[in-house]
CSV table of C-alpha atoms in Angstrom, one decimal:
chain,number,residue,atom,x,y,z
A,127,MET,CA,-7.8,186.8,22.8
A,128,THR,CA,-5.0,189.2,22.4
A,129,SER,CA,-3.4,191.7,24.7
A,130,LYS,CA,-1.2,194.5,23.6
A,131,GLY,CA,2.4,194.0,24.7
A,132,ARG,CA,1.8,190.4,25.8
A,133,VAL,CA,2.1,187.0,24.2
A,134,PHE,CA,-0.2,184.3,25.5
A,135,LYS,CA,0.0,180.7,24.7
A,136,TRP,CA,-1.4,177.4,25.8
A,137,ILE,CA,-0.5,173.8,25.1
A,138,GLU,CA,-3.1,171.1,24.8
A,139,THR,CA,-2.1,167.5,25.4
A,140,ALA,CA,-3.1,164.2,23.9
A,141,PHE,CA,-1.9,160.7,24.8
A,142,LEU,CA,-0.9,157.7,22.8
A,143,LEU,CA,0.4,154.6,24.6
A,144,SER,CA,2.4,151.8,23.1
A,145,ILE,CA,2.4,148.6,25.0
A,146,LEU,CA,5.1,146.0,25.0
A,147,SER,CA,4.5,142.6,26.5
A,148,VAL,CA,7.2,140.1,27.0
A,149,PHE,CA,6.1,136.5,26.6
A,150,ALA,CA,7.9,133.7,28.3
A,151,ASP,CA,8.7,130.3,26.9
A,152,SER,CA,6.2,127.6,27.5
A,153,ALA,CA,6.7,124.7,29.9
A,154,PHE,CA,4.5,122.0,31.2
A,155,ALA,CA,5.1,120.3,34.5
A,156,TRP,CA,2.0,118.3,35.6
A,157,SER,CA,2.5,115.1,37.5
A,158,THR,CA,-1.1,114.0,38.0
A,159,ALA,CA,-2.7,115.5,34.9
A,160,ILE,CA,-1.9,115.0,31.3
A,161,PRO,CA,-2.2,117.5,28.4
A,162,GLY,CA,-4.8,116.7,25.8
A,163,SER,CA,-7.0,118.4,23.2
A,164,VAL,CA,-10.0,119.2,25.5
A,165,ILE,CA,-11.4,122.2,23.5
A,166,ASP,CA,-11.3,123.5,20.0
A,167,ARG,CA,-10.8,127.1,21.1
A,168,TYR,CA,-11.2,129.8,23.7
A,169,GLY,CA,-13.1,132.9,22.9
A,170,SER,CA,-15.1,136.0,24.0
A,171,CYS,CA,-12.7,136.7,26.9
A,172,SER,CA,-13.6,139.7,29.1
A,173,TRP,CA,-12.9,141.2,32.6
A,174,SER,CA,-15.5,143.3,34.2
A,175,GLU,CA,-15.2,145.3,37.4
A,176,ASN,CA,-18.3,144.8,39.5
A,177,GLY,CA,-17.8,148.0,41.6
A,178,ASP,CA,-17.9,146.1,44.9
A,179,GLY,CA,-14.3,144.9,45.1
A,180,THR,CA,-14.9,141.9,42.9
A,181,SER,CA,-14.6,141.2,39.2
A,182,THR,CA,-16.4,138.9,36.8
A,183,LEU,CA,-14.2,137.1,34.2
A,184,ARG,CA,-15.8,135.4,31.2
A,185,VAL,CA,-14.4,132.9,28.7
A,186,ARG,CA,-16.2,130.8,26.0
A,187,MET,CA,-14.9,127.3,25.6
A,188,ASP,CA,-15.8,125.0,22.7
A,189,PHE,CA,-15.5,121.6,24.3
A,190,LYS,CA,-14.7,118.5,22.3
A,191,PRO,CA,-16.3,115.2,23.3
A,192,GLY,CA,-14.9,113.9,26.6
A,193,TRP,CA,-13.1,110.6,26.9
A,194,ASP,CA,-11.9,108.0,29.3
A,195,VAL,CA,-8.2,107.9,30.2
A,196,PRO,CA,-6.9,104.3,30.4
A,197,PRO,CA,-6.5,102.3,32.4
A,198,ARG,CA,-8.8,103.6,35.2
A,199,GLY,CA,-9.7,107.2,34.3
A,200,ILE,CA,-13.5,107.2,33.6
A,201,PHE,CA,-14.8,110.6,32.4
A,202,GLN,CA,-16.9,112.3,35.1
A,203,SER,CA,-17.0,116.1,34.4
A,204,ARG,CA,-15.7,119.1,32.7
A,205,GLY,CA,-13.1,121.0,34.7
A,206,ILE,CA,-12.0,124.6,35.1
A,207,LEU,CA,-8.5,125.4,36.4
A,208,LEU,CA,-7.6,128.9,37.7
A,209,TYR,CA,-4.0,130.2,38.0
A,210,THR,CA,-3.0,133.2,40.1
A,211,TYR,CA,0.5,134.6,40.5
A,212,ASP,CA,2.8,136.3,43.0
A,213,LYS,CA,4.5,139.6,42.3
A,214,TYR,CA,7.3,137.8,40.4
A,215,GLY,CA,4.9,136.0,38.1
A,216,ASN,CA,5.3,132.7,39.9
A,217,MET,CA,2.3,130.5,40.0
A,218,ASN,CA,0.5,130.4,43.4
A,219,LEU,CA,0.2,126.7,44.4
A,220,SER,CA,-3.1,125.2,45.5
A,221,SER,CA,-5.0,128.5,45.6
A,222,THR,CA,-8.8,128.7,45.3
A,223,PRO,CA,-9.2,132.3,44.1
A,224,ALA,CA,-12.8,132.1,42.9
A,225,ASN,CA,-15.9,133.2,44.8
A,226,SER,CA,-17.9,131.3,42.2
A,227,VAL,CA,-17.4,129.4,38.9
A,228,THR,CA,-20.3,128.7,36.6
A,229,MET,CA,-20.7,126.9,33.3
A,230,ASN,CA,-23.7,128.1,31.2
A,231,GLY,CA,-25.1,129.5,34.4
A,232,VAL,CA,-24.6,126.3,36.5
A,233,HIS,CA,-22.3,126.4,39.5
A,234,ASN,CA,-19.6,123.8,40.0
A,235,LYS,CA,-20.3,121.0,42.4
A,236,ALA,CA,-16.9,120.3,43.8
A,237,ILE,CA,-13.2,121.4,43.8
A,238,TRP,CA,-10.7,118.6,43.3
A,239,GLN,CA,-7.7,119.2,45.4
A,240,GLY,CA,-4.9,116.9,44.4
A,241,GLY,CA,-2.2,118.5,46.4
A,242,TYR,CA,0.2,118.6,43.4
A,243,GLY,CA,0.1,122.3,42.7
A,244,TYR,CA,-3.3,122.7,41.0
A,245,LEU,CA,-7.0,122.5,41.8
A,246,MET,CA,-9.9,121.8,39.4
A,247,TYR,CA,-13.4,123.2,39.7
A,248,THR,CA,-15.7,120.4,38.6
A,249,GLY,CA,-19.2,119.1,38.5
A,250,GLY,CA,-18.1,116.2,40.6
A,251,LEU,CA,-19.0,112.6,39.7
A,252,ALA,CA,-21.2,112.0,36.7
A,253,SER,CA,-23.8,110.5,39.1
A,254,ASN,CA,-24.3,114.0,40.5
A,255,GLN,CA,-26.0,114.9,37.2
A,256,THR,CA,-24.8,118.5,37.4
A,257,PRO,CA,-26.2,120.1,34.2
A,258,GLU,CA,-23.5,121.3,31.7
A,259,TRP,CA,-20.6,120.2,33.8
A,260,ASN,CA,-21.1,116.4,33.4
A,261,LYS,CA,-21.8,116.7,29.6
A,262,ARG,CA,-19.6,114.2,27.8
A,263,GLY,CA,-20.5,115.3,24.3
A,264,ALA,CA,-19.2,118.3,22.4
A,265,PHE,CA,-20.8,121.6,23.4
A,266,VAL,CA,-20.1,125.4,23.9
A,267,ALA,CA,-19.7,126.6,27.5
A,268,ASP,CA,-19.9,130.1,28.6
A,269,VAL,CA,-17.7,130.1,31.8
A,270,GLU,CA,-18.0,132.9,34.4
A,271,VAL,CA,-15.6,133.3,37.3
A,272,VAL,CA,-16.1,135.8,40.1
A,273,ILE,CA,-13.1,136.8,42.2
A,274,ASN,CA,-12.1,139.3,44.8
A,275,ASN,CA,-9.8,141.9,43.3
A,276,SER,CA,-7.4,141.3,46.1
A,277,VAL,CA,-6.4,137.9,44.8
A,278,VAL,CA,-4.7,139.7,41.8
A,279,SER,CA,-3.2,142.6,43.7
A,280,ASP,CA,0.3,141.2,43.3
A,281,TRP,CA,-0.1,140.2,39.6
A,282,PRO,CA,-3.1,141.8,37.9
A,283,ALA,CA,-3.9,138.8,35.6
A,284,LEU,CA,-4.8,135.2,35.8
A,285,SER,CA,-5.2,132.2,33.6
A,286,ILE,CA,-8.4,130.1,33.0
A,287,ARG,CA,-7.8,126.6,31.6
A,288,ALA,CA,-10.2,124.0,30.4
A,289,GLY,CA,-10.0,120.4,31.6
A,290,ASN,CA,-11.7,117.0,31.9
A,291,TYR,CA,-12.1,115.5,35.3
A,292,THR,CA,-12.0,111.7,35.6
A,293,ASP,CA,-11.8,109.4,38.6
A,294,ASP,CA,-8.1,108.9,38.1
A,295,THR,CA,-5.8,110.8,35.7
A,296,HIS,CA,-7.2,114.2,34.7
A,297,VAL,CA,-6.7,116.0,31.4
A,298,VAL,CA,-5.9,119.7,30.9
A,299,GLU,CA,-6.0,121.7,27.7
A,300,ALA,CA,-2.7,121.2,25.9
A,301,THR,CA,-2.6,124.6,24.3
A,302,GLY,CA,-2.7,126.3,27.7
A,303,GLY,CA,-5.1,128.7,29.3
A,304,ALA,CA,-6.9,131.9,28.4
A,305,TYR,CA,-4.9,134.8,30.0
A,306,LEU,CA,-7.0,137.6,31.3
A,307,GLY,CA,-5.5,140.9,32.5
A,308,ARG,CA,-7.4,143.2,34.9
A,309,PHE,CA,-6.4,146.3,33.0
A,310,GLY,CA,-6.4,144.9,29.5
A,311,THR,CA,-8.0,141.7,28.0
A,312,ALA,CA,-8.2,140.8,24.3
A,313,SER,CA,-11.7,139.6,23.4
A,314,ASN,CA,-10.2,136.9,21.1
A,315,CYS,CA,-8.3,135.6,24.1
A,316,THR,CA,-4.6,135.3,24.6
A,317,VAL,CA,-3.6,131.7,25.2
A,318,VAL,CA,-0.5,131.0,27.3
A,319,ASP,CA,1.3,128.4,29.3
A,320,PRO,CA,-0.3,129.2,32.6
A,321,GLU,CA,2.6,128.1,34.6
A,322,THR,CA,5.0,130.6,33.0
A,323,PRO,CA,2.7,133.6,32.3
A,324,PRO,CA,3.7,136.7,30.3
A,325,SER,CA,3.8,140.0,32.0
A,326,PRO,CA,0.3,141.5,32.2
A,327,PRO,CA,-0.5,144.3,29.7
A,328,ILE,CA,0.8,147.6,30.9
A,329,VAL,CA,-2.0,150.2,30.8
A,330,LEU,CA,-1.2,153.8,31.7
A,331,LYS,CA,-3.7,156.5,32.2
A,332,MET,CA,-2.6,160.1,31.8
A,333,ASN,CA,-3.9,163.3,33.4
A,334,ALA,CA,-3.6,165.7,30.5
A,335,PRO,CA,-3.6,169.3,31.7
A,336,ASP,CA,-4.0,172.2,29.3
A,337,TRP,CA,-0.8,174.2,30.1
A,338,ASN,CA,-1.2,178.0,30.0
A,339,LEU,CA,2.1,179.8,30.3
A,340,GLY,CA,0.5,183.3,30.4
A,341,GLU,CA,2.7,186.2,29.3
A,342,LEU,CA,6.1,185.2,27.7
A,343,PRO,CA,8.9,187.7,27.9
A,344,GLU,CA,11.1,188.6,25.0
A,345,GLY,CA,14.2,186.4,24.6
A,346,ASP,CA,15.0,183.2,26.4
A,347,SER,CA,13.0,182.3,29.6
A,348,GLU,CA,11.9,179.4,31.7
A,349,LYS,CA,8.6,178.7,33.5
A,350,MET,CA,8.0,175.8,35.8
A,351,LEU,CA,4.5,174.6,36.5
A,352,SER,CA,3.3,172.4,39.4
A,353,GLY,CA,0.2,171.3,41.3
A,354,ALA,CA,-2.7,170.7,39.0
A,355,ASP,CA,-0.4,171.4,36.0
A,356,GLN,CA,1.7,168.3,36.7
A,357,LEU,CA,1.7,165.5,34.1
A,358,CYS,CA,0.6,162.4,35.9
A,359,PHE,CA,0.5,158.8,34.9
A,360,THR,CA,-1.5,156.1,36.9
A,361,TYR,CA,-1.1,152.4,36.4
A,362,ASP,CA,-0.8,149.1,38.3
A,363,GLY,CA,2.4,149.3,40.4
A,364,PRO,CA,3.6,145.7,40.3
A,365,VAL,CA,3.4,145.6,36.5
A,366,VAL,CA,5.9,148.4,36.0
A,367,SER,CA,8.4,147.1,38.6
A,368,GLY,CA,11.9,146.6,37.1
A,369,LYS,CA,10.9,148.2,33.8
A,370,LYS,CA,12.2,151.3,32.1
A,371,PHE,CA,10.0,153.6,30.0
A,372,VAL,CA,10.7,156.1,27.3
A,373,ILE,CA,8.4,159.2,27.4
A,374,ASP,CA,8.3,161.4,24.3
A,375,ALA,CA,5.9,163.7,22.5
A,376,THR,CA,5.3,164.9,19.0
A,377,SER,CA,3.9,168.4,18.1
A,378,VAL,CA,1.2,169.2,15.6
A,379,ASN,CA,3.4,172.3,14.7
A,380,GLY,CA,6.5,170.1,14.0
A,381,VAL,CA,10.0,170.1,15.5
A,382,VAL,CA,12.7,172.4,14.3
A,383,GLY,CA,16.2,172.4,15.8
A,384,ASN,CA,15.2,169.8,18.4
A,385,ARG,CA,12.5,172.2,19.7
A,386,TYR,CA,8.8,172.3,19.5
A,387,ARG,CA,7.0,175.4,18.2
A,388,LEU,CA,4.1,177.5,19.4
A,389,ARG,CA,2.2,178.9,16.5
A,390,ASN,CA,0.3,182.2,16.3
A,391,VAL,CA,-3.4,181.4,16.0
A,392,SER,CA,-3.9,184.4,13.7
A,393,ASP,CA,-0.7,184.2,11.7
A,394,ALA,CA,0.6,180.8,10.8
A,395,THR,CA,4.0,182.2,9.9
A,396,GLN,CA,4.8,183.3,13.5
A,397,PHE,CA,6.4,180.7,15.9
A,398,ILE,CA,7.9,180.5,19.4
A,399,PRO,CA,10.4,177.7,19.8
A,400,TYR,CA,10.3,175.8,23.1
A,401,ASP,CA,11.3,172.6,24.8
A,402,VAL,CA,10.1,170.9,28.0
A,403,THR,CA,11.9,169.2,30.9
A,404,LEU,CA,9.8,166.8,33.0
A,405,ASN,CA,10.9,166.2,36.6
A,406,SER,CA,9.3,163.6,38.9
A,407,GLY,CA,11.6,164.4,41.8
A,408,SER,CA,13.6,161.2,41.3
A,409,SER,CA,14.2,161.4,37.5
A,410,THR,CA,14.0,163.8,34.6
A,411,THR,CA,13.5,163.6,30.9
A,412,HIS,CA,13.8,166.2,28.2
A,413,LEU,CA,11.3,166.7,25.4
A,414,PRO,CA,11.7,166.2,22.5
A,415,ASN,CA,13.4,163.0,23.7
A,416,THR,CA,15.7,162.5,20.7
A,417,ASN,CA,18.0,160.2,22.8
A,418,ASN,CA,15.2,157.9,23.9
A,419,THR,CA,16.2,158.5,27.5
A,420,ALA,CA,14.5,155.9,29.7
A,421,LEU,CA,13.3,156.2,33.3
A,422,SER,CA,11.5,154.2,36.0
A,423,LEU,CA,8.0,154.8,37.2
A,424,ASN,CA,7.1,154.8,40.9
A,425,SER,CA,5.9,151.4,42.2
A,426,SER,CA,3.1,153.2,44.1
A,427,GLY,CA,1.0,153.2,40.9
A,428,LYS,CA,1.3,156.9,40.2
A,429,THR,CA,4.1,159.1,38.9
A,430,CYS,CA,3.7,162.9,38.4
A,431,PHE,CA,6.1,165.2,36.5
A,432,ALA,CA,6.4,168.9,37.0
A,433,PRO,CA,7.1,170.5,33.6
A,434,THR,CA,9.6,173.3,33.0
A,435,PHE,CA,9.2,175.2,29.7
A,436,LYS,CA,12.1,176.9,28.0
A,437,THR,CA,10.9,179.4,25.4
A,438,THR,CA,12.6,181.8,23.0
A,439,VAL,CA,10.5,184.9,22.0
A,440,GLY,CA,12.0,186.8,19.0
A,441,ARG,CA,12.0,190.6,19.0
A,442,GLU,CA,10.1,190.7,15.7
A,443,LEU,CA,7.4,188.4,16.9
A,444,LYS,CA,3.8,189.6,16.6
A,445,GLU,CA,1.6,189.9,19.7
A,446,GLY,CA,-1.2,187.4,20.1
A,447,ASP,CA,-2.2,183.9,21.2
A,448,TYR,CA,0.1,181.0,20.4
A,449,ASN,CA,-0.6,177.4,20.9
A,450,ASP,CA,0.5,173.8,20.3
A,451,VAL,CA,-0.8,170.3,20.8
A,452,LEU,CA,1.5,167.6,22.1
A,453,VAL,CA,0.8,163.9,21.6
A,454,PHE,CA,2.6,161.8,24.2
A,455,THR,CA,3.9,158.3,23.7
A,456,VAL,CA,5.2,155.9,26.4
A,457,VAL,CA,7.0,152.7,25.4
A,458,THR,CA,8.8,150.1,27.4
A,459,LYS,CA,12.5,150.0,26.7
A,460,ALA,CA,13.8,146.6,25.5
């Protein structure tokens, strides 16, 4: 639509998120379990929200044949170890986070509690004849773990590790555990040292309003939007704690003189230069963000920015509708 004597414009927004995960060095510090080659691989990792405050985590494990551990460790069962973490990424000792653990649909028979910082979900002694769990030969196990979401409220990820349970020294998978994030899990499974986990994936969701600035006066002007026109990001609060983020945006109409451009929808030669300042109340950033200025996000799990648009409407500019599309990027600053 056009209106004589007025210039209308709107800006549509799109969103692109770059994720940076920092991986910690591995370390192994078991005192009553030894590392060994328990499985060939982890696979088919997934995390599904059940909608009732619980989640189901799935991992496929290709178990190798079980073995005895001299001098007294007679193989009894396959084992599953779960690791949860506090808000600093430290392993929670002796926690039993699972509501249920199944292997090929069969529930575990027992939980071995050694009191040395880890627990193992097992099929118990071989004499229990728990299907799947007590298998000594090689086989593929589909492991399902159901947890309350509250157990990962401090650190929205956990590790699932394969093991072998004996009646003496136990064996845990030497390569580590499959690391599953509540807000982002790779189906091919990320394998980590579960005692020193990497930061969970940072997943941000953006409320992308279509900004309509209405009539723009001739010359330089500013217009601030608020309320439903705020640019809001939601995420898991603990994951962003202590991190800085660079917010920027590119324009489909290009950038000239460090300013975006609104283009006349009827005449591609007509442009209105503009730039944007985002204000969260505690920090601001200018777009285009040529200096890669970084800022913090609120630990509450949501940060909203009120945008202020600075436009320059030339005297010779034609009347009509002008628009632009901004593609936002958010990256963690190293």
